[in-house]
Coordinates of C-alpha atoms in Angstrom, one line a residue:
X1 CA 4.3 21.5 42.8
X2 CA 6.1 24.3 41.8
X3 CA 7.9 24.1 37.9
X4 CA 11.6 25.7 37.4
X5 CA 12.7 26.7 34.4
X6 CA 16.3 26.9 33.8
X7 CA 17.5 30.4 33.8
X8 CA 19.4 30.0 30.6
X9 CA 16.4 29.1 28.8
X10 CA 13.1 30.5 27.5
X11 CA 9.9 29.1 28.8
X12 CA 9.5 27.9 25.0
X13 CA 13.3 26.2 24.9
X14 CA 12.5 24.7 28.3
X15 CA 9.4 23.1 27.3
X16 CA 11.2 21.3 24.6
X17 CA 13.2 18.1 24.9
X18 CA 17.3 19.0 23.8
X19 CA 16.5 17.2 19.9
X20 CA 13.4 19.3 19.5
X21 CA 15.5 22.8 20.9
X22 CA 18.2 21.8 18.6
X23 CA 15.8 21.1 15.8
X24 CA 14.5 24.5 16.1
X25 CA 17.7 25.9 16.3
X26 CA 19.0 24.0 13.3
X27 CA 15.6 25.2 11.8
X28 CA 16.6 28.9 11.9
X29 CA 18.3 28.5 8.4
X30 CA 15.0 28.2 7.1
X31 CA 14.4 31.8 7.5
X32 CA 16.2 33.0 4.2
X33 CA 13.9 31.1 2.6
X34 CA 10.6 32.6 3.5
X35 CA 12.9 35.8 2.0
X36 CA 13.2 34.5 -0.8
X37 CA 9.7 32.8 -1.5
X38 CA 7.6 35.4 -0.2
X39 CA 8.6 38.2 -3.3
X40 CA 9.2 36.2 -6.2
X41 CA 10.7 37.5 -9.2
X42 CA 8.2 38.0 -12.6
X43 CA 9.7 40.3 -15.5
X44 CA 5.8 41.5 -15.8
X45 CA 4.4 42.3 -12.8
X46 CA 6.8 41.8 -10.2
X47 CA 10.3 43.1 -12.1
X48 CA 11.9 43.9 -8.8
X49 CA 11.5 40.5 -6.9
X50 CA 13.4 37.9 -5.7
X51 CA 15.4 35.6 -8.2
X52 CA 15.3 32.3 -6.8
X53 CA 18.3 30.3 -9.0
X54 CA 18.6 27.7 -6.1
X55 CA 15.3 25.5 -6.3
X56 CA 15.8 22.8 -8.6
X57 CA 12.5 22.6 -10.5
X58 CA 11.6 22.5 -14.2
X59 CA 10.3 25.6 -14.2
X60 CA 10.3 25.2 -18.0
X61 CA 7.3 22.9 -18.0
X62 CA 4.5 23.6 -15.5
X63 CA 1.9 25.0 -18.3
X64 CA 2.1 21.9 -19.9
X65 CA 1.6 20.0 -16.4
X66 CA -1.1 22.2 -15.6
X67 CA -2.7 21.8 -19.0
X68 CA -2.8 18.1 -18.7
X69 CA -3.9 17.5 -14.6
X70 CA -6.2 20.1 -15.8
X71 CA -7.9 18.4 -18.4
X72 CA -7.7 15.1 -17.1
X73 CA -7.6 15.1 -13.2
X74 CA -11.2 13.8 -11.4
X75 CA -11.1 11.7 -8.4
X76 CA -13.7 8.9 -7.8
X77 CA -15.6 8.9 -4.2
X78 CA -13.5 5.9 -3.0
X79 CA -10.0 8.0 -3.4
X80 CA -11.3 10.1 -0.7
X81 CA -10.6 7.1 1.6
X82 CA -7.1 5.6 2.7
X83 CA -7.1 3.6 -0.1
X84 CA -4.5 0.5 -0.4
X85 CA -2.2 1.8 2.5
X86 CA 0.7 4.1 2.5
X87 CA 3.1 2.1 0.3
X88 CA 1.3 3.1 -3.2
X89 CA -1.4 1.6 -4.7
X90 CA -0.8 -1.6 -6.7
X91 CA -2.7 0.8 -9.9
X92 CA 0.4 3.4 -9.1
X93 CA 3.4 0.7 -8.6
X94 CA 1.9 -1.2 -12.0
X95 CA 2.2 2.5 -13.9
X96 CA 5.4 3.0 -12.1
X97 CA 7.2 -0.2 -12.7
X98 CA 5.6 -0.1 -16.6
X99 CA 7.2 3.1 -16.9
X100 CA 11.0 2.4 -15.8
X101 CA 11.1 -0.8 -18.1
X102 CA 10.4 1.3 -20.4
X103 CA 13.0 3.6 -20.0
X104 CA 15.5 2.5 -17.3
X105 CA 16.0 -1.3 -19.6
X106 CA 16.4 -2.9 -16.4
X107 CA 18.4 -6.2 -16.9
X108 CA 15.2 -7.6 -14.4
X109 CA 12.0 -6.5 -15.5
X110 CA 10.4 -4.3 -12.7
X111 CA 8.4 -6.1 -10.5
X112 CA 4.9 -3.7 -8.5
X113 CA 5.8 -5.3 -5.5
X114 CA 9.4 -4.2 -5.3
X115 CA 8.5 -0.8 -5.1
X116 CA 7.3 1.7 -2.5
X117 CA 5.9 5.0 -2.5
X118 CA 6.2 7.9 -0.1
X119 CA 5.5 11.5 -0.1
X120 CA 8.9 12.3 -1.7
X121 CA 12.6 11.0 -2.8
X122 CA 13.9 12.3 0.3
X123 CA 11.6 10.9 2.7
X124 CA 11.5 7.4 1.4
X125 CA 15.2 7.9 1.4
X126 CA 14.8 8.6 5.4
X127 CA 12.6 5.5 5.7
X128 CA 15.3 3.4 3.6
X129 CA 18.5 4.8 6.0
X130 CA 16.3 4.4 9.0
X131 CA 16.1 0.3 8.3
X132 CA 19.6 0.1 6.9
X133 CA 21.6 1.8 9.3
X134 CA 22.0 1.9 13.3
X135 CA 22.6 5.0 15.2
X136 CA 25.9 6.5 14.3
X137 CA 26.6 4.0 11.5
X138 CA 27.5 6.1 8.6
X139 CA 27.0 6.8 4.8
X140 CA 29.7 7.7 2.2
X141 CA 28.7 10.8 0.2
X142 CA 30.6 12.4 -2.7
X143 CA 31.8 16.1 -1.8
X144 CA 30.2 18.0 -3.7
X145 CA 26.3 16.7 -2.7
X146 CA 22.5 17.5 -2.9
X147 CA 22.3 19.5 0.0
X148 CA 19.0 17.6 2.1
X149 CA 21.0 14.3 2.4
X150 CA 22.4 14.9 5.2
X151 CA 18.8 16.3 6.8
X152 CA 17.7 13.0 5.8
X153 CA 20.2 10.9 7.4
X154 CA 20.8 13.3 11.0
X155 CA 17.5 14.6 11.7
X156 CA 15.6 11.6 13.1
X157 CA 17.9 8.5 11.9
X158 CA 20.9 9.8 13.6
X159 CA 23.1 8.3 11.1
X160 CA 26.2 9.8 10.0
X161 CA 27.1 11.5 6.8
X162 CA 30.5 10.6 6.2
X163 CA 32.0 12.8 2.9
X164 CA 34.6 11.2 0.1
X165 CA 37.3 13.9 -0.9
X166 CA 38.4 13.4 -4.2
X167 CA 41.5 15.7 -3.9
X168 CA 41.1 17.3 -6.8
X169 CA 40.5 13.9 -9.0
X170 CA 37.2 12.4 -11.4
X171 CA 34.5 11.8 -9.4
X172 CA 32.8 9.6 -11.8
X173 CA 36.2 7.4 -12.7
X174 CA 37.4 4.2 -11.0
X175 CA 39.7 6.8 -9.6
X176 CA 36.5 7.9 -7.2
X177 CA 36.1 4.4 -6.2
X178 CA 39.5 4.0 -4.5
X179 CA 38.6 7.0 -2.4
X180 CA 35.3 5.8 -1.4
X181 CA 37.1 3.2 0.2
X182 CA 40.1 4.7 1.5
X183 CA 37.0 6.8 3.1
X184 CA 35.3 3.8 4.8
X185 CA 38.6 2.4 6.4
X186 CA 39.3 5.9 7.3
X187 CA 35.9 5.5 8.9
X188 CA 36.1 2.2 10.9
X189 CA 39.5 3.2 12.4
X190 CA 37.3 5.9 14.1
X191 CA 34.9 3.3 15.2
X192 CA 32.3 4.6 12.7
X193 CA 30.8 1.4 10.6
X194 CA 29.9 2.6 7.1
X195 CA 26.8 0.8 6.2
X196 CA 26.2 2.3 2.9
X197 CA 27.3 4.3 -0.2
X198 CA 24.8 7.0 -2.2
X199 CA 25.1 7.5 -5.6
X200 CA 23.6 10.6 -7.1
X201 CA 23.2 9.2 -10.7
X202 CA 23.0 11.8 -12.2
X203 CA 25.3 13.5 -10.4
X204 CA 23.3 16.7 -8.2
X205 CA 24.9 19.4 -8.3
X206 CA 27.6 18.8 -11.0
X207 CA 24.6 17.2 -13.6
X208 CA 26.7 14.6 -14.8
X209 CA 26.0 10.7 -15.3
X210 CA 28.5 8.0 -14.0
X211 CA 29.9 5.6 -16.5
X212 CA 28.7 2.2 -16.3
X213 CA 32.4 0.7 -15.9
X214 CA 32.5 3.0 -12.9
X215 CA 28.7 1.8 -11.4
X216 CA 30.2 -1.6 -11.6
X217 CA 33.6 -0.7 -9.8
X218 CA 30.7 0.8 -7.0
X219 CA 29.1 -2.4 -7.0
X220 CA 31.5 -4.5 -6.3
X221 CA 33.3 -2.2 -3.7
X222 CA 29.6 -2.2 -1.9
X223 CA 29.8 -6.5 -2.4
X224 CA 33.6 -6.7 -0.8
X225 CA 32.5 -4.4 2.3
X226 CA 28.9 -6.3 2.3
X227 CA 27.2 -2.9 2.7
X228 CA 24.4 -1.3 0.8
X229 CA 24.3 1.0 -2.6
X230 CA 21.7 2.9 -3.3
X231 CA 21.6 5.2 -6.5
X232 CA 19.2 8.4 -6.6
X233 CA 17.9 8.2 -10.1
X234 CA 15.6 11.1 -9.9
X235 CA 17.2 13.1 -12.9
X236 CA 17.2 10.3 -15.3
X237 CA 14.7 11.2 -18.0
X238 CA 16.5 15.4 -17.7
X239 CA 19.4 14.4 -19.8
X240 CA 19.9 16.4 -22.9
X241 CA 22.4 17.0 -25.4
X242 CA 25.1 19.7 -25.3
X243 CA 28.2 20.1 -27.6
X244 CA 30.8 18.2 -25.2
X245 CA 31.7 14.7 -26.7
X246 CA 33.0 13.5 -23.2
X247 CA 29.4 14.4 -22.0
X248 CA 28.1 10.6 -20.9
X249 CA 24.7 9.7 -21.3
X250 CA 22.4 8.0 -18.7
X251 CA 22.6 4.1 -18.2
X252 CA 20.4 3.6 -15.4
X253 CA 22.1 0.8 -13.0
X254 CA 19.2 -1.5 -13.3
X255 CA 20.1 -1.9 -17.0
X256 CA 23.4 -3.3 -15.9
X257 CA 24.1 -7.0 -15.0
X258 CA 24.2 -6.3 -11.6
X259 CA 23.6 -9.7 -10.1
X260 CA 27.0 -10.6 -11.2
X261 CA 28.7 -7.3 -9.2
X262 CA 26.3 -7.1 -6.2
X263 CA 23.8 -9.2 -4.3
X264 CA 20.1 -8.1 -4.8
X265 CA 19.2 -7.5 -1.3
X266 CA 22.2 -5.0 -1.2
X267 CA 21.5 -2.6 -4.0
X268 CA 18.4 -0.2 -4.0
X269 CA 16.9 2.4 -6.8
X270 CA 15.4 6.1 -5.7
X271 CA 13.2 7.2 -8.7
X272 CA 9.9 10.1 -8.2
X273 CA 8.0 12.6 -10.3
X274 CA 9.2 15.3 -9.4
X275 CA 12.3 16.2 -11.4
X276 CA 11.6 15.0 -14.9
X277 CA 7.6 15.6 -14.8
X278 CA 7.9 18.9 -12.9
X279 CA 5.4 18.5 -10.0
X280 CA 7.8 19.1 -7.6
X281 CA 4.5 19.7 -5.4
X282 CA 3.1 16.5 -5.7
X283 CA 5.2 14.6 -3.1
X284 CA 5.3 11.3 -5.0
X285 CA 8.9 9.5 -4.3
X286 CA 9.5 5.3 -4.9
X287 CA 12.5 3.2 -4.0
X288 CA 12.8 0.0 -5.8
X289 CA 14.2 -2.8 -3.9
X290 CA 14.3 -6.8 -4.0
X291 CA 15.4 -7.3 -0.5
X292 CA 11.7 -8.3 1.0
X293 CA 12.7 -7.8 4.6
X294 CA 13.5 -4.3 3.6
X295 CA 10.2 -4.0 1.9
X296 CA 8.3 -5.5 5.0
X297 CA 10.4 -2.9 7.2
X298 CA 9.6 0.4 4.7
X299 CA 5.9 -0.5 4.5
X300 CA 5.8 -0.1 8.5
X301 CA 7.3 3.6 8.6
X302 CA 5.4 4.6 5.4
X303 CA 2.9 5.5 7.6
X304 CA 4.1 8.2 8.2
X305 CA 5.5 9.3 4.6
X306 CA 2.2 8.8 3.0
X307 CA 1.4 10.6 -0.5
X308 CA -2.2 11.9 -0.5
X309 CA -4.5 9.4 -3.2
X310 CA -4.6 13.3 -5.0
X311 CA -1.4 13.2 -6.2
X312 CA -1.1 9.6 -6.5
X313 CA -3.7 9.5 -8.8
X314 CA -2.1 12.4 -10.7
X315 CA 1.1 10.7 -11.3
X316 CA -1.2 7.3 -12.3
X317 CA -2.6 9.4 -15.1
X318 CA 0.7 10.8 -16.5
X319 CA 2.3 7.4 -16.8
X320 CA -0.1 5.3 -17.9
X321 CA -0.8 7.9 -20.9
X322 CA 2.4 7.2 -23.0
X323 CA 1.6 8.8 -25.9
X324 CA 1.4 12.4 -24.1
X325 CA 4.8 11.3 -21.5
X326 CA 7.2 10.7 -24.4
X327 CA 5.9 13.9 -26.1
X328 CA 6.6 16.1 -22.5
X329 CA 10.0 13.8 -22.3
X330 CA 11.1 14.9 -25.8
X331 CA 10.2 18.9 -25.4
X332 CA 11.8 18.9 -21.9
X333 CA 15.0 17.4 -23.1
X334 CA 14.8 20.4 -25.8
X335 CA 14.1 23.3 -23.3
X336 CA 16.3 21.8 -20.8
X337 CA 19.0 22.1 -23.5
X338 CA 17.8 25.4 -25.1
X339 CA 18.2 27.1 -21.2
X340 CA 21.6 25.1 -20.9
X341 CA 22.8 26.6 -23.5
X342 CA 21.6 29.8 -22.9
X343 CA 23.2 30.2 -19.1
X344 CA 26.7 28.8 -20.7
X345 CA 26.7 31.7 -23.3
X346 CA 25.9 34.3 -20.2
X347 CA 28.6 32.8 -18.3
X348 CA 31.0 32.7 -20.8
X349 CA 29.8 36.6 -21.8
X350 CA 30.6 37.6 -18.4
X351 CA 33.6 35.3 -17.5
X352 CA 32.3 33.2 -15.2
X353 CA 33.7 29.8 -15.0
X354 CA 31.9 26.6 -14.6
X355 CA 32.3 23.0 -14.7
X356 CA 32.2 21.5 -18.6
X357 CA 30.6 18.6 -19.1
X358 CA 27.3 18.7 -17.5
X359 CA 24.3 17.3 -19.4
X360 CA 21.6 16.4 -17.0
X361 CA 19.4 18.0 -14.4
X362 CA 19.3 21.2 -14.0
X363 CA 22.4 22.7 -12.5
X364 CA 25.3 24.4 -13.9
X365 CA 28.5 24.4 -11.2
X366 CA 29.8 27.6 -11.4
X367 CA 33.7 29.1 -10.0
X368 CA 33.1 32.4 -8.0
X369 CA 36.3 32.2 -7.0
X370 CA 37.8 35.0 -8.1
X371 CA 34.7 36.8 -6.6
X372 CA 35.1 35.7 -2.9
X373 CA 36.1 39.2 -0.7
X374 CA 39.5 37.8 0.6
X375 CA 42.8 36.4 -1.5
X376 CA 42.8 33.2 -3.0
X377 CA 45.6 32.5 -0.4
X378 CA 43.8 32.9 2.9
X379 CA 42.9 30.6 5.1
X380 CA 40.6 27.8 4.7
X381 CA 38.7 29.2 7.4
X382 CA 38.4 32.6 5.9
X383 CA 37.8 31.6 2.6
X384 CA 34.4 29.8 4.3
X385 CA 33.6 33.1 5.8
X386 CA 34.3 35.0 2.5
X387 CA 31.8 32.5 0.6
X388 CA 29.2 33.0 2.8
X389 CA 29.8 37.2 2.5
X390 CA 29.5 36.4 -0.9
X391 CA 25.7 34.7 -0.6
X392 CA 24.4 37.7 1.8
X393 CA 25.6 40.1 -0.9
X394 CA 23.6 38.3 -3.7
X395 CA 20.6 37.7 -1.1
X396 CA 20.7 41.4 0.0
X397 CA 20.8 42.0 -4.1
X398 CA 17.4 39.5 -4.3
X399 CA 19.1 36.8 -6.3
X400 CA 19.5 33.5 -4.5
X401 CA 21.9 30.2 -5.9
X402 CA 23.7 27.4 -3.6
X403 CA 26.6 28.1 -2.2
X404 CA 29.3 25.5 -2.3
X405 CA 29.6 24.7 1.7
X406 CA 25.7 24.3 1.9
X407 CA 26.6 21.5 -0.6
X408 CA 29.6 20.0 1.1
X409 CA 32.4 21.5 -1.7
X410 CA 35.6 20.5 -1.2
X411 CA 36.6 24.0 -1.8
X412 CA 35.5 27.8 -1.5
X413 CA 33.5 29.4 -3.7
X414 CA 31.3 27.2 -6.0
X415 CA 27.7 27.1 -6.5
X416 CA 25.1 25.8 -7.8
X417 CA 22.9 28.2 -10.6
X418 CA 19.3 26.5 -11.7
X419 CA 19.0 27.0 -15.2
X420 CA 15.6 25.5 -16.0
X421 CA 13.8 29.0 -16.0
X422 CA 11.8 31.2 -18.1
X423 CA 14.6 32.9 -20.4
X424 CA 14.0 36.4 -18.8
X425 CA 14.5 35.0 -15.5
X426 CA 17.9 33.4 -16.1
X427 CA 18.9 36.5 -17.9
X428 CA 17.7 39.2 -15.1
X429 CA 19.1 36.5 -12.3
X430 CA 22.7 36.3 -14.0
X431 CA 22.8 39.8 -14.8
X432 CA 22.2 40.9 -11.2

């Protein structure tokens, strides 16, 4: 039997199905980054590298990560086997669910079994829009947004990323709630059912925390429409003080009264290690839920989001030792707000605006503006264009942030700077 390959297609292309040559093709943007991560920046022996400002780590405290696993890390011959399953062992859900009534003062204390592990925030939060959500149901997302959201939803769920425009107006006031659901009616009149709403809380990329009159107003939006709200929580413990009295401080939803805004089975919590413990590379992401046919539903697909027993076993040790984890909480807090501080007063040296206000993560929003190669008065369209000029100009200059499109800005010409660097590094990266 003779095989032909369409003539507008490569053997390779051809031998794909259409999602996995449009995979690849969406896949292409990945390139920049093996730039960028293959000659990385170090003021001693690599002064000339590249300056990566867009990876949101805490690069301020891997020794002390290291130090610890270091010290402390060992695994026992049964963690070389498959363990409990691919949901977290009930050792890592006990330390985890310890943990966040400890610091999230949930109105219900945690229960183990209400949470679920994967190799990641962003995969369990795959798995959770894969069972909540239909193909070509939607999500409402705030505009601006952490960038791999919509990766998560589109790649394999096929689920719709639908984007609230604030015009201009408080995205963490009640204000923001009336658009949200000007947004889903907007939504169904094109025959796209909105299923759910995601809260980054705090906010990625503006690091900013929603007021808990404003969490309720989400609630009970979510409770009307009978659709799901789930609140990434990742940043919770990276809030630190800066010199803004309107700055507002962390209230995790689960310390709220939420049964009386939202049913259980409709609200969901997306927590992990790798923000405010800095082991980014450890792949350990939770969500905590009470619906139980969710849970049922989560545990089959976590088979394929599995975290290793390696770094399971890691993140056991760092939050079952309290004594050490409030010490690491307390000097990030300070070094998150030393760097903070620190890339305001480069800024404001070289008059660059930002967004006031922020106080958690670790992200400033900054205007370029005035920076973009066309007048402030072009065309939408060309203001895009200009933006994305902009980035290959900072690339080719080996310094790398967000640019605003990447996270679904409104407008032309923000970005996103990571802050949470070695003090020569933020320096070199903002000078260049």
């Amino acid at each position: 039997m003779k095989i032909t390959i369409r003539s507008d297609l490569s053997t390779d292309d051809a031998s794909l199905a259409f999602r996995g040559r449009q995979l690849a093709h969406d896949a292409q943007n990945l390139d920049k980054f093996k730039i960028i991560m293959g000659d990385p920046y170090h003021p001693d022996t690599n002064p000339d590298g590249f300056i990566n400002m867009g990876t949101a780590e805490n690069y301020t405290m891997l020794d002390e990560v290291a130090e610890f696993v270091n010290q402390r890390f060992e695994l026992d011959p049964g963690e070389f086997g498959y363990s409990l399953g691919p949901w977290g062992t009930l050792r890592l859900r006990k330390a985890m669910a310890s943990h966040m009534n400890r610091y999230f003062h949930p109105q219900v204390p945690i229960d183990p079994d209400c949470l679920l592990f994967g190799n990641g925030v962003n995969p369990v939060c795959e798995m959770l829009t894969f069972s909540i959500c239909d193909v070509g149901e939607g999500i409402l997302l705030s505009r601006p947004i952490y960038q791999a959201f919509q990766h998560d939803f589109e790649t394999r769920a096929k689920v719709k990323p639908v984007f609230v425009d604030s015009d201009g107006g408080d995205l963490f006031s009640a204000f923001a709630v009336d658009k949200y659901e000007e947004a889903l009616i907007a939504a169904e009149k094109h025959r796209i059912r909105i299923r759910a709403i995601l809260l980054c809380h705090p906010h990625n990329p503006l690091g900013q925390c929603y007021p808990p009159q404003t969490l309720i107003k989400f609630m009970q939006l979510c409770s009307k429409y009978e659709i799901h709200l789930i609140c990434d929580e990742i940043y919770a413990l990276s809030v630190y003080n800066i010199p803004d009295a309107k700055a507002v401080k962390f209230e995790s939803t689960l310390s709220l009264e939420t049964q009386r805004y939202i049913h259980p089975s409709y609200l969901h919590v997306l927590y992990g290690m790798n923000k405010d413990y800095a082991v980014s590379g450890l792949r350990i992401g939770c969500v905590y839920t009470r619906n139980s046919t969710l849970l049922r539903s989560l545990r089959l697909t976590g088979g394929l989001q599995w975290s290793g027993n390696a770094s399971e076993k890691i993140a056991i040790l760092m939050l079952e030792d309290e004594q050490w984890l409030s010490k690491f909480l307390q000097l990030s807090r300070e070094r998150l707000a030393a760097a903070n501080k620190l890339a305001r007063k480069l800024l404001d040296d070289g008059g660059i605006l930002y967004r006031k206000g922020a106080n958690a993560g670790f992200f400033i929003w900054i205007d370029l503006r005035p920076y973009l190669p066309t007048p402030l008065d072009a065309s939408l369209k060309a203001r895009w264009t200009a933006e994305e000029e902009l980035l290959k100009q900072l690339i080719e200059n080996k310094v790398f942030i967000n640019n605003g499109q990447d996270l679904s800005a409104e407008e032309p010409g923000w970005f996103r700077v990571i802050f949470a660097q070695d003090e020569r590094l933020i320096k070199e990266g903002l000078r260049r």
